[in-house]
Short mmCIF file of N, CA, C and O in Angstrom, two decimals:
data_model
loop_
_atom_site.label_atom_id
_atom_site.label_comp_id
_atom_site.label_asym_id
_atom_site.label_seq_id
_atom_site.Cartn_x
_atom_site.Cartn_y
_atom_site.Cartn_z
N UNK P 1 58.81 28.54 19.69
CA UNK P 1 58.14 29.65 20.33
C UNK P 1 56.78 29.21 20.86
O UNK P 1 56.18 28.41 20.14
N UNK P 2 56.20 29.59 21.97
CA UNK P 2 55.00 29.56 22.69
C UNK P 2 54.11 30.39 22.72
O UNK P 2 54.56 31.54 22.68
N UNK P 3 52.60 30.32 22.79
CA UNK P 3 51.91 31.88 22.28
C UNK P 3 52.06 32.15 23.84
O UNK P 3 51.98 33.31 24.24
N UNK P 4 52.32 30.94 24.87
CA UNK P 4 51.76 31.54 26.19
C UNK P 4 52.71 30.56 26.93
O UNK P 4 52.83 29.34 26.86
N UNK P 5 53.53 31.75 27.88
CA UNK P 5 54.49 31.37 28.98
C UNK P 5 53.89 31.83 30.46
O UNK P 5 53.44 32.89 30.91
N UNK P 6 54.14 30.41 31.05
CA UNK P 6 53.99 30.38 32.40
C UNK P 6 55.15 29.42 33.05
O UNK P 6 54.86 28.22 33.15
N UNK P 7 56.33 29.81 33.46
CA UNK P 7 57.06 28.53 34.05
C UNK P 7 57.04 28.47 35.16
O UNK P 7 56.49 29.30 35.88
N UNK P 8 57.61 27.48 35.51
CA UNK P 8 56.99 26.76 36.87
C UNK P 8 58.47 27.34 37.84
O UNK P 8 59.33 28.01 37.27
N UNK P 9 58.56 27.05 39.01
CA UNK P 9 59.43 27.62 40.20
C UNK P 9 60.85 27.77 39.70
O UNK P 9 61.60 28.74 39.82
N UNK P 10 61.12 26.25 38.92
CA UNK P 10 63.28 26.28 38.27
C UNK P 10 62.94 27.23 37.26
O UNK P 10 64.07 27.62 36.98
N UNK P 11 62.27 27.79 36.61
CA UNK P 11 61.90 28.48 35.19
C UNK P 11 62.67 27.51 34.26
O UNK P 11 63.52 28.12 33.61
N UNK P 12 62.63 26.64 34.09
CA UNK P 12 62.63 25.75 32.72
C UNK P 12 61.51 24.68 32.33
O UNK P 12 61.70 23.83 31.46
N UNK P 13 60.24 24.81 33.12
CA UNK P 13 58.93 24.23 32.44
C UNK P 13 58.14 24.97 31.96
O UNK P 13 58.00 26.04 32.55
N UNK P 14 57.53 24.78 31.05
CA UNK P 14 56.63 25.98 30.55
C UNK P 14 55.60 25.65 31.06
O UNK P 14 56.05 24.51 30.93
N UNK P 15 54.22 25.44 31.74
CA UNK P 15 53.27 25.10 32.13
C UNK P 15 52.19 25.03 31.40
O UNK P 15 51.31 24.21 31.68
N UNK P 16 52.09 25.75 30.52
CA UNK P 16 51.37 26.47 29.19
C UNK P 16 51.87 26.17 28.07
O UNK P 16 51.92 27.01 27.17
N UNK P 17 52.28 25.10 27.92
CA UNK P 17 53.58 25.40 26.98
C UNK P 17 52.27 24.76 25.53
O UNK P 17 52.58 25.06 24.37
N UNK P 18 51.28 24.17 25.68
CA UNK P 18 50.25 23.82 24.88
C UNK P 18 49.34 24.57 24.44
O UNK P 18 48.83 24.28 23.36
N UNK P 19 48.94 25.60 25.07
CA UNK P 19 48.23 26.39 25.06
C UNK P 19 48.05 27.64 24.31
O UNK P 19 48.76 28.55 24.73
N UNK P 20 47.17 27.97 23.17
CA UNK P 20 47.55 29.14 22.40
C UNK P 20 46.83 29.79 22.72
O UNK P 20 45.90 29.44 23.45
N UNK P 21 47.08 31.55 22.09
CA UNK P 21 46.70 33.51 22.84
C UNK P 21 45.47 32.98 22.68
O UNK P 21 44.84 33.56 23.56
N UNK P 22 44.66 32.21 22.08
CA UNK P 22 43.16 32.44 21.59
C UNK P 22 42.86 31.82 22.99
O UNK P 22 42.26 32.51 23.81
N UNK P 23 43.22 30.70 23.28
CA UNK P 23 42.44 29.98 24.54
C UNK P 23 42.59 30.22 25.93
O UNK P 23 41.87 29.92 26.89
N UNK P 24 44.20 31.10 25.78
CA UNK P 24 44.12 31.87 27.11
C UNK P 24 42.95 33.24 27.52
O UNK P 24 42.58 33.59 28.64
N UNK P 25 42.61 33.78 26.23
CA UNK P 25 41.85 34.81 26.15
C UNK P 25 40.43 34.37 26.31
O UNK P 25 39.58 35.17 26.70
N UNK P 26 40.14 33.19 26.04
CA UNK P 26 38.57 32.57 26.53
C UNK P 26 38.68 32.00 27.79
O UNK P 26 37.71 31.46 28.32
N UNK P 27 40.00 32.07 28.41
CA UNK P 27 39.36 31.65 29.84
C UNK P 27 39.38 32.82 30.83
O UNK P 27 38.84 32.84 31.94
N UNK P 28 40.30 34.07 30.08
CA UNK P 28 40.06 35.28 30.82
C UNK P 28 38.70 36.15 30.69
O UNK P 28 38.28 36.96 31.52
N UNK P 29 38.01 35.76 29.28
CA UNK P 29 36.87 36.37 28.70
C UNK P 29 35.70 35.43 30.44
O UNK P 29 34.93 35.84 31.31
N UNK P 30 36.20 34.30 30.11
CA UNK P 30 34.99 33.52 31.10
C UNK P 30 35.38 33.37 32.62
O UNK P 30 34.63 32.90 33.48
N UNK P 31 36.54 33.78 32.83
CA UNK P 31 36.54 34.39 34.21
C UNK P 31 36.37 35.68 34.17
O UNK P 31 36.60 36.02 35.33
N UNK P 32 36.05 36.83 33.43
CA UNK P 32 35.53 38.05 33.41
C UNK P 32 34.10 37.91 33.75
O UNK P 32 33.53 38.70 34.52
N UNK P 33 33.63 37.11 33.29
CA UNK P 33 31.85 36.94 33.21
C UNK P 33 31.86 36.08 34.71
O UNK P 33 31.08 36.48 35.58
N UNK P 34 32.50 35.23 34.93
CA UNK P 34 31.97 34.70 36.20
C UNK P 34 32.53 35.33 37.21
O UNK P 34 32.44 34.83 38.33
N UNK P 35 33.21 36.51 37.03
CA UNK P 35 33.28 37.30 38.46
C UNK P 35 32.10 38.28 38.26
O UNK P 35 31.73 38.52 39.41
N UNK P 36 31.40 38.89 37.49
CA UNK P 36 30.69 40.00 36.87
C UNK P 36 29.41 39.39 37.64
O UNK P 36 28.63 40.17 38.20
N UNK P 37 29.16 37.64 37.69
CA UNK P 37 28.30 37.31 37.57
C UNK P 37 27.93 37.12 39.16
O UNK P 37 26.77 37.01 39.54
N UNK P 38 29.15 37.10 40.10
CA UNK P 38 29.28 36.45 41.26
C UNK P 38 29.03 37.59 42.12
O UNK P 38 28.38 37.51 43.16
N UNK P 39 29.73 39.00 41.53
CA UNK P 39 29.06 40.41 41.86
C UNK P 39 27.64 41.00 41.64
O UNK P 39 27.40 42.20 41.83
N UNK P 40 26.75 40.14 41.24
CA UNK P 40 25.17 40.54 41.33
C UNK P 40 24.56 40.51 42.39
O UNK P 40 23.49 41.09 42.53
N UNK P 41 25.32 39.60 43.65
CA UNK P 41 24.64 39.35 45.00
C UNK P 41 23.54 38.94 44.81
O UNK P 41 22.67 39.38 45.56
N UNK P 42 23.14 37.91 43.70
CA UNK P 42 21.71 37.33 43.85
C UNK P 42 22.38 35.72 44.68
O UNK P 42 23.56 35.37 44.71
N UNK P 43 21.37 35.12 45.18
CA UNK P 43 21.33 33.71 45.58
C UNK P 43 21.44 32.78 44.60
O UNK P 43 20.85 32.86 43.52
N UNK P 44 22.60 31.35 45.13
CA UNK P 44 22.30 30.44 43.90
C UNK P 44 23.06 30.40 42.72
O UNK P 44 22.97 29.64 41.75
N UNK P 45 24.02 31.59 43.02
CA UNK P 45 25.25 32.10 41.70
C UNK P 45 26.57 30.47 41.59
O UNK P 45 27.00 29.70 40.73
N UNK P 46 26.70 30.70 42.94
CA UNK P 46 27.38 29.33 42.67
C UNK P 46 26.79 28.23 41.91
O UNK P 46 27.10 28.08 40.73
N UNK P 47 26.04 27.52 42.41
CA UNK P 47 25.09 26.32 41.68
C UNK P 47 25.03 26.57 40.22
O UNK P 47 25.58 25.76 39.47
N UNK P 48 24.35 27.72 39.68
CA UNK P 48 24.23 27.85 38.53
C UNK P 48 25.79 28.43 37.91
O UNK P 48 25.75 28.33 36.68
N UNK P 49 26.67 28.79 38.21
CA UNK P 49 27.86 28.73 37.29
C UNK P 49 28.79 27.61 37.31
O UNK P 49 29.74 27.50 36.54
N UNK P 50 28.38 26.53 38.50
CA UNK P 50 29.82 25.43 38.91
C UNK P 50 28.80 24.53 38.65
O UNK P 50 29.23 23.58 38.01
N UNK P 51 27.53 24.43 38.91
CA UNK P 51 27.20 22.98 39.31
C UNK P 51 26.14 22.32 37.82
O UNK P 51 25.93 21.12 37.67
N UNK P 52 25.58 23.44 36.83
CA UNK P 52 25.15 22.80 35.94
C UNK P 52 25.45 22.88 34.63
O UNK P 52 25.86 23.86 34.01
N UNK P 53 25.18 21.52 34.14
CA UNK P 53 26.09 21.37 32.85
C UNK P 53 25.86 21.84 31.38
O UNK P 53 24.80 21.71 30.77
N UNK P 54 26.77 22.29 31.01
CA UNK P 54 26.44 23.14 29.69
C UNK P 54 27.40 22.14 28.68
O UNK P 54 28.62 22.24 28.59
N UNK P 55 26.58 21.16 27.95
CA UNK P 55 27.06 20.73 26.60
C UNK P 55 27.66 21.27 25.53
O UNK P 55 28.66 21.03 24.86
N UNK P 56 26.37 22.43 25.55
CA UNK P 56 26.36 23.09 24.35
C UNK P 56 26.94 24.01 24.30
O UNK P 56 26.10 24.89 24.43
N UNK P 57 28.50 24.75 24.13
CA UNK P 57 28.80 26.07 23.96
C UNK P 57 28.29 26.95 22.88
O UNK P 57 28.74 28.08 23.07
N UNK P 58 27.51 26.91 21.79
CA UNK P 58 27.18 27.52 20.98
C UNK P 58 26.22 28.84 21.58
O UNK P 58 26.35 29.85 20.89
N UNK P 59 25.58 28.93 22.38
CA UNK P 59 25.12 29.76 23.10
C UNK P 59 26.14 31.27 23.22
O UNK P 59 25.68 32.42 23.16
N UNK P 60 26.99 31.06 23.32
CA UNK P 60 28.18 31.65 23.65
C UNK P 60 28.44 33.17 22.64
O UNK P 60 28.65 34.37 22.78
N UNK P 61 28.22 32.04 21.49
CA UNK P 61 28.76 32.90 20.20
C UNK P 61 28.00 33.57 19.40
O UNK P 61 26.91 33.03 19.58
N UNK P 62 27.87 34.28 18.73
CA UNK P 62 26.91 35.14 18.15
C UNK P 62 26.41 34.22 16.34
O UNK P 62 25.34 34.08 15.75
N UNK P 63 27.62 33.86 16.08
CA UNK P 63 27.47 33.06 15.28
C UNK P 63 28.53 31.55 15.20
O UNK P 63 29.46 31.29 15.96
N UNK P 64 27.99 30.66 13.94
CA UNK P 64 28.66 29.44 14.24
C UNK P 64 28.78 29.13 12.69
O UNK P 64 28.04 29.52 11.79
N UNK P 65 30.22 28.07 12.60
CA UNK P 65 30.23 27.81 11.03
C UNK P 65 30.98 26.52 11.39
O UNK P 65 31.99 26.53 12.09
N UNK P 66 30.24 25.06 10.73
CA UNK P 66 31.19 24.08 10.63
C UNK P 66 31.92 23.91 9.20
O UNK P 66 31.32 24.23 8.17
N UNK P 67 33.21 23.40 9.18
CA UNK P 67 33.91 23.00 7.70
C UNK P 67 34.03 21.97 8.07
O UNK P 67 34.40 21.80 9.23
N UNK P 68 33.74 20.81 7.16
CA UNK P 68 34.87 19.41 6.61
C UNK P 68 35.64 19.52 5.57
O UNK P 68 35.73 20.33 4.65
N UNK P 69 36.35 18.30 5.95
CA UNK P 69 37.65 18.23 4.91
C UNK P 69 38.89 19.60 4.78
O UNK P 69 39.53 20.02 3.81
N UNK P 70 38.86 19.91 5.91
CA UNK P 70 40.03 21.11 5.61
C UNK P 70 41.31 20.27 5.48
O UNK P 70 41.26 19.29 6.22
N UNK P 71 42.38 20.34 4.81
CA UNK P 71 43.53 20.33 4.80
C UNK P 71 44.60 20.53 5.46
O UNK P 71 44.94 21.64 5.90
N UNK P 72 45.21 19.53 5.60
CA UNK P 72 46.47 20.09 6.93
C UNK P 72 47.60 21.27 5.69
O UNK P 72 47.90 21.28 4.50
N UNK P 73 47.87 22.05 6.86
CA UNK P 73 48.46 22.47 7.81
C UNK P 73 47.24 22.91 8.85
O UNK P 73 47.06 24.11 9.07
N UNK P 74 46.58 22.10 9.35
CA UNK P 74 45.44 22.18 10.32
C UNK P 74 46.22 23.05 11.39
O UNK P 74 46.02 24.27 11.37
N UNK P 75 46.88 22.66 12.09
CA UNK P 75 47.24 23.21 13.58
C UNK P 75 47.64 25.02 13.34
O UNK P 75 47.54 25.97 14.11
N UNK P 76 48.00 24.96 12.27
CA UNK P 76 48.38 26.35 11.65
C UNK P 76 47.32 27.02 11.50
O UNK P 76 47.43 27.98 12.26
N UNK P 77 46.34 27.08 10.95
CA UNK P 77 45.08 26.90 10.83
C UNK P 77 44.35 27.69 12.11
O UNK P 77 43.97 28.80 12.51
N UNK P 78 44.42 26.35 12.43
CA UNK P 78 43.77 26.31 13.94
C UNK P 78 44.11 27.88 14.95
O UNK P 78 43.45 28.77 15.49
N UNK P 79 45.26 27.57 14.81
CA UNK P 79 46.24 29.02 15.55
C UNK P 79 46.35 30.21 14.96
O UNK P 79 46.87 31.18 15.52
N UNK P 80 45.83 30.24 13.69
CA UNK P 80 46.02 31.43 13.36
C UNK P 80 44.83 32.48 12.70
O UNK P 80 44.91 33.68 12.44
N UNK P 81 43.87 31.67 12.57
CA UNK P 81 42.32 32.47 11.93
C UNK P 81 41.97 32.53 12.50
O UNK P 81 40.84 32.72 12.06
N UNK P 82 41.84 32.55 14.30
CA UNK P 82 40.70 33.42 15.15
C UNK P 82 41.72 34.71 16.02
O UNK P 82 41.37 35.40 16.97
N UNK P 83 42.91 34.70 15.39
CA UNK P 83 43.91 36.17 15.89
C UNK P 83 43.33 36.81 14.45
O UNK P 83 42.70 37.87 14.45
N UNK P 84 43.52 36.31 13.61
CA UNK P 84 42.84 37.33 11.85
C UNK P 84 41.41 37.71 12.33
O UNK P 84 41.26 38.93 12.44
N UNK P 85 40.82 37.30 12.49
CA UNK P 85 39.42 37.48 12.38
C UNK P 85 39.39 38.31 13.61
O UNK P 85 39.10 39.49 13.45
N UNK P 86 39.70 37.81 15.00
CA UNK P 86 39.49 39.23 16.31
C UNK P 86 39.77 40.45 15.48
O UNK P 86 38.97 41.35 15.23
N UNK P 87 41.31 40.32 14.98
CA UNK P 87 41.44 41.37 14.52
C UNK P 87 41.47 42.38 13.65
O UNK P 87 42.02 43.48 13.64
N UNK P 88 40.61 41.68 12.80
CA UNK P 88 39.48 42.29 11.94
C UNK P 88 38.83 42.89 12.18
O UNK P 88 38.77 44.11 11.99
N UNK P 89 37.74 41.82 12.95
CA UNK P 89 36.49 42.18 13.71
C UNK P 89 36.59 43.06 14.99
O UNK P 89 35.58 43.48 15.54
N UNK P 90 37.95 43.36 15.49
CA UNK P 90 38.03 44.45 16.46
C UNK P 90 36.98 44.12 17.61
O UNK P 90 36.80 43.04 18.19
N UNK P 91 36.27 45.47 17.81
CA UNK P 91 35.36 45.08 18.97
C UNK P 91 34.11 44.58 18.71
O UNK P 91 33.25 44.49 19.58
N UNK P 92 33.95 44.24 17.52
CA UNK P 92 32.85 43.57 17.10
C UNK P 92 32.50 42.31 17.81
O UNK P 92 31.34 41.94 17.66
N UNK P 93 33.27 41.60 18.54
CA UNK P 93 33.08 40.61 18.83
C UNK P 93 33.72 40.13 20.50
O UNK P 93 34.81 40.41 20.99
N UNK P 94 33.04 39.66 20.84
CA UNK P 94 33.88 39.25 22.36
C UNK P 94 34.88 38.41 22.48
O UNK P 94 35.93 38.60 23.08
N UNK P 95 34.33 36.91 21.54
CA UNK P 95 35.22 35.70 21.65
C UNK P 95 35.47 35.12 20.04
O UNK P 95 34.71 35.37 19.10
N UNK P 96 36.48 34.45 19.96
CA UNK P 96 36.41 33.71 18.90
C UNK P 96 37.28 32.64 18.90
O UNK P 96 38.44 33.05 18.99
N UNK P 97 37.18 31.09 18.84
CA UNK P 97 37.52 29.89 19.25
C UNK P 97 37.49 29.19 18.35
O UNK P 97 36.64 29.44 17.49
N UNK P 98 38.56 27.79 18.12
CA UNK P 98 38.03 26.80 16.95
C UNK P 98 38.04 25.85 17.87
O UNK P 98 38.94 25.79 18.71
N UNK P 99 36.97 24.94 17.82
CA UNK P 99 36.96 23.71 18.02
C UNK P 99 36.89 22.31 17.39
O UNK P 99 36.00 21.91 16.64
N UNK P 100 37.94 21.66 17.78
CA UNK P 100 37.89 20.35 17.06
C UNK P 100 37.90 18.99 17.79
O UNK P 100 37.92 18.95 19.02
N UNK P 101 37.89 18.04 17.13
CA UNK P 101 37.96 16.91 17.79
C UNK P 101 39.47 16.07 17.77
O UNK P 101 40.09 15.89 16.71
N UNK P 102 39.77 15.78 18.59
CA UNK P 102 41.17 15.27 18.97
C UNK P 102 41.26 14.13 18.46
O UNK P 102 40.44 13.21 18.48
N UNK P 103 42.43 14.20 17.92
CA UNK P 103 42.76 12.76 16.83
C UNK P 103 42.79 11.38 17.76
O UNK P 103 43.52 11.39 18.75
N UNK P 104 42.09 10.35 17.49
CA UNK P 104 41.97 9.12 18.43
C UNK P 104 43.47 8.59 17.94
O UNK P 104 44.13 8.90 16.95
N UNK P 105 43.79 7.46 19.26
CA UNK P 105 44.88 7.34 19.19
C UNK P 105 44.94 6.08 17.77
O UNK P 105 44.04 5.95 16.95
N UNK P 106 46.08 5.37 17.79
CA UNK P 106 46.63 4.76 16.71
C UNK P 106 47.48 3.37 17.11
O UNK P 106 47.80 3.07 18.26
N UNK P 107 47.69 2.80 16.20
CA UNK P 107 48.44 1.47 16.56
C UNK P 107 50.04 2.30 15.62
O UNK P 107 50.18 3.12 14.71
N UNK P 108 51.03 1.45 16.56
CA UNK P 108 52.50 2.18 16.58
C UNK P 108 53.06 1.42 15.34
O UNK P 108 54.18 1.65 14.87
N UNK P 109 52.09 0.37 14.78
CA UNK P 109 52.96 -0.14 13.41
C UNK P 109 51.92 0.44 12.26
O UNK P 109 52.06 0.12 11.08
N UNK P 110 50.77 1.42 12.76
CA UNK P 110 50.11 2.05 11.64
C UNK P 110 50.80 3.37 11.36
O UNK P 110 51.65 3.88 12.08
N UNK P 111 50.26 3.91 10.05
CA UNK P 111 50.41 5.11 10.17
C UNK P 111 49.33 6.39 10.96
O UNK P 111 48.11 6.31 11.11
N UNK P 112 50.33 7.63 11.41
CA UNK P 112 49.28 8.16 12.51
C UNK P 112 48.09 8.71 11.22
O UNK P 112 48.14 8.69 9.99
N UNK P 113 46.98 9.21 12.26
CA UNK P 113 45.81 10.26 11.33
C UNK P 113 46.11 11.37 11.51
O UNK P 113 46.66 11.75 12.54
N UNK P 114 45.82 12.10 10.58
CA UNK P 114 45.77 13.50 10.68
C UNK P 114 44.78 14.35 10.80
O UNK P 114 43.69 13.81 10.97
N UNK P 115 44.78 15.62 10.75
CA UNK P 115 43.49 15.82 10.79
C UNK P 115 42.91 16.68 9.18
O UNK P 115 42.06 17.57 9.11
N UNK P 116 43.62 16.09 8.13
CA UNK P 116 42.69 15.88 7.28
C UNK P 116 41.27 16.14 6.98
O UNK P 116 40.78 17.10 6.38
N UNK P 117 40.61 14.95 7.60
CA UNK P 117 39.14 14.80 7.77
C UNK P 117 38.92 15.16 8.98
O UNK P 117 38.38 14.29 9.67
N UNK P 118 39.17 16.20 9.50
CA UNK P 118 39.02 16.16 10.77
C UNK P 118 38.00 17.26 11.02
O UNK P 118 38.24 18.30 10.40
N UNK P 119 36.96 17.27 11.76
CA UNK P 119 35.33 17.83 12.05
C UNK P 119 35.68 19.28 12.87
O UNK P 119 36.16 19.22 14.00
N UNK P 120 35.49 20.21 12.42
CA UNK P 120 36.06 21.53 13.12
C UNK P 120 34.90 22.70 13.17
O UNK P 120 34.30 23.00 12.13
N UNK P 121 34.62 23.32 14.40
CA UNK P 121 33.71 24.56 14.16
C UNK P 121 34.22 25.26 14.58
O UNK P 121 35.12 24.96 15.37
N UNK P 122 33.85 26.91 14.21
CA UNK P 122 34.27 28.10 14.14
C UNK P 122 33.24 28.54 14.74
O UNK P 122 32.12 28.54 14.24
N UNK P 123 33.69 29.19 16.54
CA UNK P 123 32.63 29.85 16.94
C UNK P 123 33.14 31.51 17.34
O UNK P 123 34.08 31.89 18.04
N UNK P 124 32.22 32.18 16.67
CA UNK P 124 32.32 33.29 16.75
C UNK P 124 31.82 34.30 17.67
O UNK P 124 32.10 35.49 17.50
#
């Protein structure tokens, strides 16, 4: 199962087929804001939403929490405590995202990594 279907022209590719409800909903949350933003009719809207760089997403969120050492079933994890928590938090909140760092690759006669130790924040 997929949280998010988009297939392509034969309908047997999923296009999305990677993609979970949480991250489709932060790019509709941030194309909500950059049309909102493009409707002010001030000068310069372009430049400042396309052309400069934002490192830092923490700005974003109202609050922020890092964990180490979580335990796999990570991806489970991952996919499923910011649908609990929206919907908890109801309208309390606009966005809620996990971010992590992507497992570096591996040699094919090692064993793979997991994400174990793997560095994760919770932005709220």
């Amino acid at each position: 199962n997929f949280d998010v279907v988009f297939v392509d022209n034969s309908g047997k590719l999923n296009l999305l087929s990677g993609m979970t409800k949480i991250a489709l909903e932060q790019i509709q949350y941030e194309a909500r804001i950059a049309m909102e933003y493009f409707n002010e009719n001030k000068a310069g809207r372009f430049e400042a939403l396309f052309l400069q760089k934002l490192d830092d997403i923490k700005p974003r969120y109202d609050n922020v929490t890092k964990q180490l050492d979580y335990h796999d079933p990570f991806i489970h994890f991952a996919r499923t405590i910011p649908v609990q928590l929206k919907q908890g938090l109801t309208n309390r909140v606009n966005l809620i995202t996990i971010n992590y760092s992507q497992l570096p690759t591996w040699s094919t006669s090692s064993k793979p990594q997991t994400y174990l130790l793997s560095n994760f924040k919770l932005y709220i």
